[in-house]
Tab-separated table of C-alpha atoms and ligand atoms in Angstrom:
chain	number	residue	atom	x	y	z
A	252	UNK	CA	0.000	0.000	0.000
A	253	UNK	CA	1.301	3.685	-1.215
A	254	UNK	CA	1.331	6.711	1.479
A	255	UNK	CA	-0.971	8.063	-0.702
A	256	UNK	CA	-3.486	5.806	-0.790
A	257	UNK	CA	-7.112	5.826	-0.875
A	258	UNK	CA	-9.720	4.516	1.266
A	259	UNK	CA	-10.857	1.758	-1.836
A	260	UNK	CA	-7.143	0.802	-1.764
A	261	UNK	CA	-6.528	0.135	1.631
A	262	UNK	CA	-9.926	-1.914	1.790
A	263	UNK	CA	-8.409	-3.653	-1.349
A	264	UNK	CA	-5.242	-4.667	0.710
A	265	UNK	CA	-7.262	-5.258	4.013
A	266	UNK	CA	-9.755	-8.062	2.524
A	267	UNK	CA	-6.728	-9.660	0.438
A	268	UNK	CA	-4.299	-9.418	3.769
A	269	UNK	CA	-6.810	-10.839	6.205
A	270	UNK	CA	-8.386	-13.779	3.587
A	271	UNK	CA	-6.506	-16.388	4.154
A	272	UNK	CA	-7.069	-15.736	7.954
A	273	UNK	CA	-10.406	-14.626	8.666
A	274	UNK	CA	-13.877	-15.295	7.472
A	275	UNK	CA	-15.039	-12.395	7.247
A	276	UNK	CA	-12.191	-10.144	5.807
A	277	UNK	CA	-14.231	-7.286	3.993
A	278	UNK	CA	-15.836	-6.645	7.361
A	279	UNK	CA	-12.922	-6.924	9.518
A	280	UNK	CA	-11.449	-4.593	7.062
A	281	UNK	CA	-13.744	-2.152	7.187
A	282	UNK	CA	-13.616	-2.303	10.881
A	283	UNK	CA	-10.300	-1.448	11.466
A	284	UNK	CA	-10.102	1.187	8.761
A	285	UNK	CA	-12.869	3.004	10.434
A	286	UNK	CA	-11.252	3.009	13.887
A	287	UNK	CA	-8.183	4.239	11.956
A	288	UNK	CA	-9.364	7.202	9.916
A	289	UNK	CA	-11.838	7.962	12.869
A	290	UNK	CA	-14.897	7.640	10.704
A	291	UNK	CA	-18.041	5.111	10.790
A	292	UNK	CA	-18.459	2.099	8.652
A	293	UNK	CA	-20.916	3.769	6.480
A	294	UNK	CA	-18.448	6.851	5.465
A	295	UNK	CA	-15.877	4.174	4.795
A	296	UNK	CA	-17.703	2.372	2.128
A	297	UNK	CA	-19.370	5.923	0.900
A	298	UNK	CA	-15.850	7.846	0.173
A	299	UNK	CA	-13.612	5.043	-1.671
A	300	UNK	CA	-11.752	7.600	-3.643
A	301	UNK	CA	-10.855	9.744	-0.231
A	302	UNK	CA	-6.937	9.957	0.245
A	303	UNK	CA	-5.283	8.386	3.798
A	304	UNK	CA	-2.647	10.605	4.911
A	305	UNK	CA	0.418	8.916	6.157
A	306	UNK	CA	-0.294	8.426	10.077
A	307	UNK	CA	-3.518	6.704	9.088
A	308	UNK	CA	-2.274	4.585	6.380
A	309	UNK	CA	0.645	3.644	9.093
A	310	UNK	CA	-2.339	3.023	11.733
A	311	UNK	CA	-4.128	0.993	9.340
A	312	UNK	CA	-1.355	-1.288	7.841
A	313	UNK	CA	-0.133	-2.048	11.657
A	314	UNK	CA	-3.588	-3.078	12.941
A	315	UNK	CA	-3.950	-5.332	10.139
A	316	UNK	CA	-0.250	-6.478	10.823
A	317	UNK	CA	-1.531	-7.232	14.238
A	318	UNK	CA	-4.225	-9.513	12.969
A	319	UNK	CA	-2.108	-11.564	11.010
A	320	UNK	CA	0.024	-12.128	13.918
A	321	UNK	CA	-2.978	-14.130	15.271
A	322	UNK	CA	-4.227	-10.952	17.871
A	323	UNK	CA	-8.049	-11.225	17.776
A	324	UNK	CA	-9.787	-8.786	15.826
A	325	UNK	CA	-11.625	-6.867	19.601
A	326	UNK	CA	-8.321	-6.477	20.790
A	327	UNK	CA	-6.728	-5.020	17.972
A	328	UNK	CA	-9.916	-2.454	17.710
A	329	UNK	CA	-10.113	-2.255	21.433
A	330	UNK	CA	-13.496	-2.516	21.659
A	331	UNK	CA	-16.469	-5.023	20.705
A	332	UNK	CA	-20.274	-4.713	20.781
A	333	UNK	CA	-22.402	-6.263	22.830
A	334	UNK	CA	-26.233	-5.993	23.024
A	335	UNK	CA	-26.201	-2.876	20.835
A	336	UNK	CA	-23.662	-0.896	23.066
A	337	UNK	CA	-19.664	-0.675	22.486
A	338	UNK	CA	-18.004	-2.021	25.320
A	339	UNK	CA	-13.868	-0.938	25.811
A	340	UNK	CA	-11.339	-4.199	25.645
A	341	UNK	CA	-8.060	-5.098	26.408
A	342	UNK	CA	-6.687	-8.887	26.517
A	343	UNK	CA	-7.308	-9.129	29.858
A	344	UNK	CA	-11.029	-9.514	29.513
A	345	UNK	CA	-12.773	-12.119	27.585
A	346	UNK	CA	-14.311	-10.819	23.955
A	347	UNK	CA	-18.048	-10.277	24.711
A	348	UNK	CA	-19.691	-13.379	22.778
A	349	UNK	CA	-23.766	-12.955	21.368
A	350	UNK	CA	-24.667	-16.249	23.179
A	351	UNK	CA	-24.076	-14.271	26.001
A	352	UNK	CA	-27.406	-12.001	24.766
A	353	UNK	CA	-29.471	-14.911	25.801
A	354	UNK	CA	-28.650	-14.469	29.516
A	355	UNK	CA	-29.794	-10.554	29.115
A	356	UNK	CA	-32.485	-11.685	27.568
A	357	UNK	CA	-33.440	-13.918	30.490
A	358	UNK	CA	-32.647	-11.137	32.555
A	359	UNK	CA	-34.629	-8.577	31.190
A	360	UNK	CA	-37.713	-11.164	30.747
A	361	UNK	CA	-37.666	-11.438	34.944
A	362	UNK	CA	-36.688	-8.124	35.273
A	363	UNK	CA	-39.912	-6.415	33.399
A	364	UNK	CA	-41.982	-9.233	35.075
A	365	UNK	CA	-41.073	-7.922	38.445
A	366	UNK	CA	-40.780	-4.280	38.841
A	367	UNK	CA	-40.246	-4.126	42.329
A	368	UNK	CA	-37.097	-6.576	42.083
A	369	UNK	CA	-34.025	-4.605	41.418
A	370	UNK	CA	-31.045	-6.218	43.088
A	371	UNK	CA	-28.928	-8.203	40.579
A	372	UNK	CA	-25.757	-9.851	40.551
A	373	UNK	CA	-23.383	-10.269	37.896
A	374	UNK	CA	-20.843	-12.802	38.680
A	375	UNK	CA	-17.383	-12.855	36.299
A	376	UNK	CA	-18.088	-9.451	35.147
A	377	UNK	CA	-15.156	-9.287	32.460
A	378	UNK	CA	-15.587	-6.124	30.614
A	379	UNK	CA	-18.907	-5.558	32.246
A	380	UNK	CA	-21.119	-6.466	29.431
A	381	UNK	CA	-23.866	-8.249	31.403
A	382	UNK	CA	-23.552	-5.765	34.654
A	383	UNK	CA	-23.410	-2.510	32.722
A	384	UNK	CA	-26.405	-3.761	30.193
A	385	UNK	CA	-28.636	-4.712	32.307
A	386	UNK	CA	-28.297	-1.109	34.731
A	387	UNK	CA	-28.340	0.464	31.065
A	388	UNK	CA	-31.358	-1.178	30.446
A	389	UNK	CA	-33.253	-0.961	33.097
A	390	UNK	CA	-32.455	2.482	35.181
A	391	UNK	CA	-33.614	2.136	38.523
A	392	UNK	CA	-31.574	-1.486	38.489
A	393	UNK	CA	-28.714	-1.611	41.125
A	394	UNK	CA	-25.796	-4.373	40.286
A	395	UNK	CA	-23.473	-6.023	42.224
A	396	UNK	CA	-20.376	-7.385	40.026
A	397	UNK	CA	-17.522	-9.286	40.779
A	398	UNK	CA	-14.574	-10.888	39.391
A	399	UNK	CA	-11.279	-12.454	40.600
A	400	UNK	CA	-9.482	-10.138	38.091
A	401	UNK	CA	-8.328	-6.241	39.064
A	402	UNK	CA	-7.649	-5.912	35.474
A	403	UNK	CA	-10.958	-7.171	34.121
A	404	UNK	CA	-12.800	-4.653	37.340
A	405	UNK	CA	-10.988	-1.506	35.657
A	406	UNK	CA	-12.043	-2.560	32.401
A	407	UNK	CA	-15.508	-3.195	34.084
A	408	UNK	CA	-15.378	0.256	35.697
A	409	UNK	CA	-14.372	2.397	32.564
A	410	UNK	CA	-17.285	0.569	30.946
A	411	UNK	CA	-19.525	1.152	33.578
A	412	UNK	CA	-18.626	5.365	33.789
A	413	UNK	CA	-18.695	5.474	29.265
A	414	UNK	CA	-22.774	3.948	29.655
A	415	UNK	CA	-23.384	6.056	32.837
A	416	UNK	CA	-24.300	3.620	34.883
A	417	UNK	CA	-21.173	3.927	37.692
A	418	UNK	CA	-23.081	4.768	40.155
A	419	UNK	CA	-25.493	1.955	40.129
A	420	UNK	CA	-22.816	-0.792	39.098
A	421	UNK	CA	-20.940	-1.876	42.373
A	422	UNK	CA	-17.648	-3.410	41.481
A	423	UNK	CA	-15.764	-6.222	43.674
A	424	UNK	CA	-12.719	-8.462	43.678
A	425	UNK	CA	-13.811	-11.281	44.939
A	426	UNK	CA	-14.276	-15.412	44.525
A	427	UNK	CA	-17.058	-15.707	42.574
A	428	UNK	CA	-20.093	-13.694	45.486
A	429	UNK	CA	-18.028	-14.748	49.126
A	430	UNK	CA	-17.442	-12.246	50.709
A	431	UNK	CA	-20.162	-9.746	49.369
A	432	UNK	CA	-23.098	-8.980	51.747
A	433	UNK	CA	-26.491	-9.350	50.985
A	434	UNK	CA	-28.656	-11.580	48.849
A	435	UNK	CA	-30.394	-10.316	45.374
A	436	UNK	CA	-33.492	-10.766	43.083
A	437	UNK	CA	-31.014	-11.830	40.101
A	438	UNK	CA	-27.772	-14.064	39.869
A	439	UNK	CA	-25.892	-13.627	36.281
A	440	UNK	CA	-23.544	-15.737	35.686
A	441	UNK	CA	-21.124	-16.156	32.735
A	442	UNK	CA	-18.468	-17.870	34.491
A	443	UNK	CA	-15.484	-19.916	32.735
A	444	UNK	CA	-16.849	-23.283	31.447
A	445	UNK	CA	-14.732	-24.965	28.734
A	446	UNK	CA	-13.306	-28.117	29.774
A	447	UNK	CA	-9.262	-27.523	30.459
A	448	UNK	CA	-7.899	-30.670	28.451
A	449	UNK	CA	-10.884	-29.165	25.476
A	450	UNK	CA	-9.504	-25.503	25.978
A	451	UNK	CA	-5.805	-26.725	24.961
A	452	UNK	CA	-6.757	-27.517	22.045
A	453	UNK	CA	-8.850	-24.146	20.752
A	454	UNK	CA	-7.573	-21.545	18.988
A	455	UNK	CA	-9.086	-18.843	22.021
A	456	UNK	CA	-6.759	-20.419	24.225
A	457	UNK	CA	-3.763	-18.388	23.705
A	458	UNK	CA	-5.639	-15.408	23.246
A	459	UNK	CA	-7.986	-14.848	26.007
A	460	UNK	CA	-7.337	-14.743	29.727
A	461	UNK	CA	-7.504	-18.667	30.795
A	462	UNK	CA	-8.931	-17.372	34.130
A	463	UNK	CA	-12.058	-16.218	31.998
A	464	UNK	CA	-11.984	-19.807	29.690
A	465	UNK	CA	-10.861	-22.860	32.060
A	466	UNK	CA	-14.119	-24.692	33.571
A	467	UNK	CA	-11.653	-27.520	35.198
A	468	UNK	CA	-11.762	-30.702	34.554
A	469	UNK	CA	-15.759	-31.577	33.300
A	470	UNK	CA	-15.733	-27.452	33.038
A	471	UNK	CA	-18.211	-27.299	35.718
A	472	UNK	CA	-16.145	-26.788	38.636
A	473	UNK	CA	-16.844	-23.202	38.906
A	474	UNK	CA	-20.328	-22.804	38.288
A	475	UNK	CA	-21.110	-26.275	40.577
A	476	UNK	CA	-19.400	-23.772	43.466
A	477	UNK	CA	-21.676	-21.017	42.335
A	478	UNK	CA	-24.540	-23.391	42.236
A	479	UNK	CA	-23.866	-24.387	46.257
A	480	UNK	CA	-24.294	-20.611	47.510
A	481	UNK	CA	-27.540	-19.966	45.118
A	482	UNK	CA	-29.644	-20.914	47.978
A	483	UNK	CA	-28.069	-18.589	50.496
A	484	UNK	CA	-27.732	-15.948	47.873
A	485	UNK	CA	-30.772	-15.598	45.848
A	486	UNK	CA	-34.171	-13.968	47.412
A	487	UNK	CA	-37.215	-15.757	46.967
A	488	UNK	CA	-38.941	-16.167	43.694
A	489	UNK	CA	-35.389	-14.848	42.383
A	490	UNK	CA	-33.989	-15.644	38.970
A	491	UNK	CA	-30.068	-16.910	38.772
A	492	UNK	CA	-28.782	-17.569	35.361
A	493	UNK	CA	-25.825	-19.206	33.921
A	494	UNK	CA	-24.383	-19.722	30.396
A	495	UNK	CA	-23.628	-22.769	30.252
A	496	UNK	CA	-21.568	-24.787	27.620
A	497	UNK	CA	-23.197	-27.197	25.028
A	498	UNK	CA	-23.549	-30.742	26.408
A	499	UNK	CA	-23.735	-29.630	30.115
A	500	UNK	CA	-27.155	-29.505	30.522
A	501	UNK	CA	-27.852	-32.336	31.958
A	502	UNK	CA	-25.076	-32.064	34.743
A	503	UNK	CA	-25.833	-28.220	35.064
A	504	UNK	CA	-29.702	-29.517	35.903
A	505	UNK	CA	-28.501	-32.609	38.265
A	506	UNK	CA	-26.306	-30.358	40.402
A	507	UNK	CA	-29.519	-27.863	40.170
A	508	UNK	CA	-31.845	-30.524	41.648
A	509	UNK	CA	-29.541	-31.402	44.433
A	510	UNK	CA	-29.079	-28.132	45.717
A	511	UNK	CA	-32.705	-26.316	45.035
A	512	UNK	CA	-35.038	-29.325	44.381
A	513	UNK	CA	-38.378	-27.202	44.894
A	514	UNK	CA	-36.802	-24.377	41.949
A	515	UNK	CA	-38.473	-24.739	38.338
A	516	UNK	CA	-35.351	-25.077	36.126
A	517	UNK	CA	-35.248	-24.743	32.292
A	518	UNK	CA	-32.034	-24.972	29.522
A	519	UNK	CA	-32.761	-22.467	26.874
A	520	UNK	CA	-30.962	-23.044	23.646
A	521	UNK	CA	-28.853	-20.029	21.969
A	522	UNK	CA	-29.264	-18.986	18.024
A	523	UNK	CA	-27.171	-22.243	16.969
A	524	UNK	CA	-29.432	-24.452	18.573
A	525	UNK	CA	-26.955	-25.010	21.753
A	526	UNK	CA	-27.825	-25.567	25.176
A	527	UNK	CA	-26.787	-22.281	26.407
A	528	UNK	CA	-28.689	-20.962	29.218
A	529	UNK	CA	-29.413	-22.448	32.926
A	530	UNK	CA	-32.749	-20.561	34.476
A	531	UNK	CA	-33.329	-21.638	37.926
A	532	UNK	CA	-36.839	-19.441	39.275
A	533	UNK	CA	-36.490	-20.069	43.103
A	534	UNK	CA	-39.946	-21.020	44.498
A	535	UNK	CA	-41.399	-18.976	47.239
B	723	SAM	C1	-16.403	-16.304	30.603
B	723	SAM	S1	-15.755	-14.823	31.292
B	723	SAM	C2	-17.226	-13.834	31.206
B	723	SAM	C3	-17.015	-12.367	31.224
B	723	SAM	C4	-18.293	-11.535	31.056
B	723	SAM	N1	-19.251	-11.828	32.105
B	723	SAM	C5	-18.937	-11.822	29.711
B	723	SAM	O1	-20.023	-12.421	29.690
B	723	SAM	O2	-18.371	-11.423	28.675
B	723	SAM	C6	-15.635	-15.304	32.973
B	723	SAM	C7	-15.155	-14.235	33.941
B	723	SAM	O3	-15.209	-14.820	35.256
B	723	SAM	C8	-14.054	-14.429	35.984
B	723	SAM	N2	-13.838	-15.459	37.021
B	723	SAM	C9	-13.294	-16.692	36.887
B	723	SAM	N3	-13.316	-17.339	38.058
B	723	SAM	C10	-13.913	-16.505	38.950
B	723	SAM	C11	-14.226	-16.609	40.325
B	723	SAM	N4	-13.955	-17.708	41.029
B	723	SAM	N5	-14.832	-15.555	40.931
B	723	SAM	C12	-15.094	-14.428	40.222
B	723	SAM	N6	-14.827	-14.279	38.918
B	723	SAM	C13	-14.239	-15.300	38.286
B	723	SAM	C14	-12.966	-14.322	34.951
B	723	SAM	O4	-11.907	-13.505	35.396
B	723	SAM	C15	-13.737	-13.753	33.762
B	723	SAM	O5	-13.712	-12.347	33.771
């Protein structure tokens, strides 16, 4: 690519750079030349024949550099959407994932179903994306959110101030909810849940925080410990939900049974047709 190149260029040498290593190049493209020149999408593909001056045809050509060096395309942007809003990245949080929209959805469904029951949990914030939706969503929401990770809380936090909803979003270090006072209306819970001999072998692996990835050995390890405090944690007729992976659902629902048998428990299946989504609706 010339230092005088034009926007149709660069998209030119984006899609044929990132081809043989993405499968969706044109948009990844597109992507990164936006967050280069500053602009949206849309002017992107509206202005082919505009010129790049030479600090954004440098930006450009290193962020694509970065991709082919295997750095996922979030991180390289520094920021991902999730549930319509753009949520601020860096490796030390886990890419917000659309299965993940399921458990909002879940959320939301109780949430508008019960107007007077406004304490939620989000446990394994990450970036914040359930936490910070949900108070987004719903204003007079107040969230409790937690994660082992400092790094992932200050992501959480600068997340939490961009989508104004700091002062509603209360964010902890701590083991999954020890430790945190009180008892709430919702439990969220997105917590690691890949099998760790299954994890070794995915590409994610070396790019996302393992702390955010590794389930332990059947990957349930960390929600079954979640699972045990539910019934000292959540409030009666309270919601707790937890993405789950596919093929768990019938452990996730065993382990259920054994520690809230009166609860009615459903798995709701993501986009792909996945088990994704534990409900548990405590009984009176
Ligand atoms: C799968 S990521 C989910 C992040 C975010 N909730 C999302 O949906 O994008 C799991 C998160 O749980 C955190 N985590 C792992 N073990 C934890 C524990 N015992 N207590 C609290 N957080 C934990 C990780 O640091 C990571 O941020």
């Amino acid at each position: 690519m010339s230092h005088t190149s034009t926007v149709g260029a660069a998209l030119e040498f984006g899609r044929r750079a990132l081809g043989p290593i993405s499968g969706t190049p044109s948009l990844d493209t597109q992507l990164l030349l936006s967050e280069a020149l500053g602009h949206t999408r849309a002017w992107v593909l509206a202005y082919p024949e505009a010129k790049l001056n030479e600090a954004q045809t440098q930006a450009f050509i290193n962020m694509v550099a970065r991709c082919q060096d295997g750095e996922a395309l979030p991180h390289v942007l520094g920021w991902w959407e999730f549930y319509g809003r753009r949520f601020r990245l860096t490796p030390e949080v886990l890419i917000p994932r659309p299965e993940t929209e399921l458990l909002i959805e879940g959320a939301l469904q109780f949430l508008i179903q019960h107007p007077k029951r406004r304490m939620a949990a989000d446990v394994g914030t990450g970036c914040g994306g359930v936490a910070v939706t949900l108070a987004a969503e719903v204003p007079d929401l107040w969230v409790t959110a937690t994660d082992l990770s400092f790094s992932a809380l200050q992501v959480a936090q600068s997340n939490a101030r961009e989508h104004r909803v700091a002062s509603r979003v209360r964010l902890l270090q701590a083991d999954l909810l020890t430790s945190v006072a009180g008892s709430f209306d919702l439990i969220c819970a997105n917590l690691p849940y890949i099998p760790t001999k299954v994890l070794h072998g995915l590409a994610v692996a070396p790019r996302e925080p393992r702390m955010a990835l590794d389930g332990g050995a059947d990957g349930m390890v960390i929600i079954r410990r979640l699972l045990a405090c539910i019934p000292d944690l959540l409030e009666a007729n309270g919601r707790a939900l937890f993405e789950i992976g596919a093929g768990q659902s019938d452990t996730a629902l065993a382990a259920t049974q054994e520690v809230l048998p009166t609860s009615n428990v459903e798995v709701r299946k993501d986009l792909a047709g996945q088990d994704r989504l534990l409900v548990i609706d405590r009984m009176g």
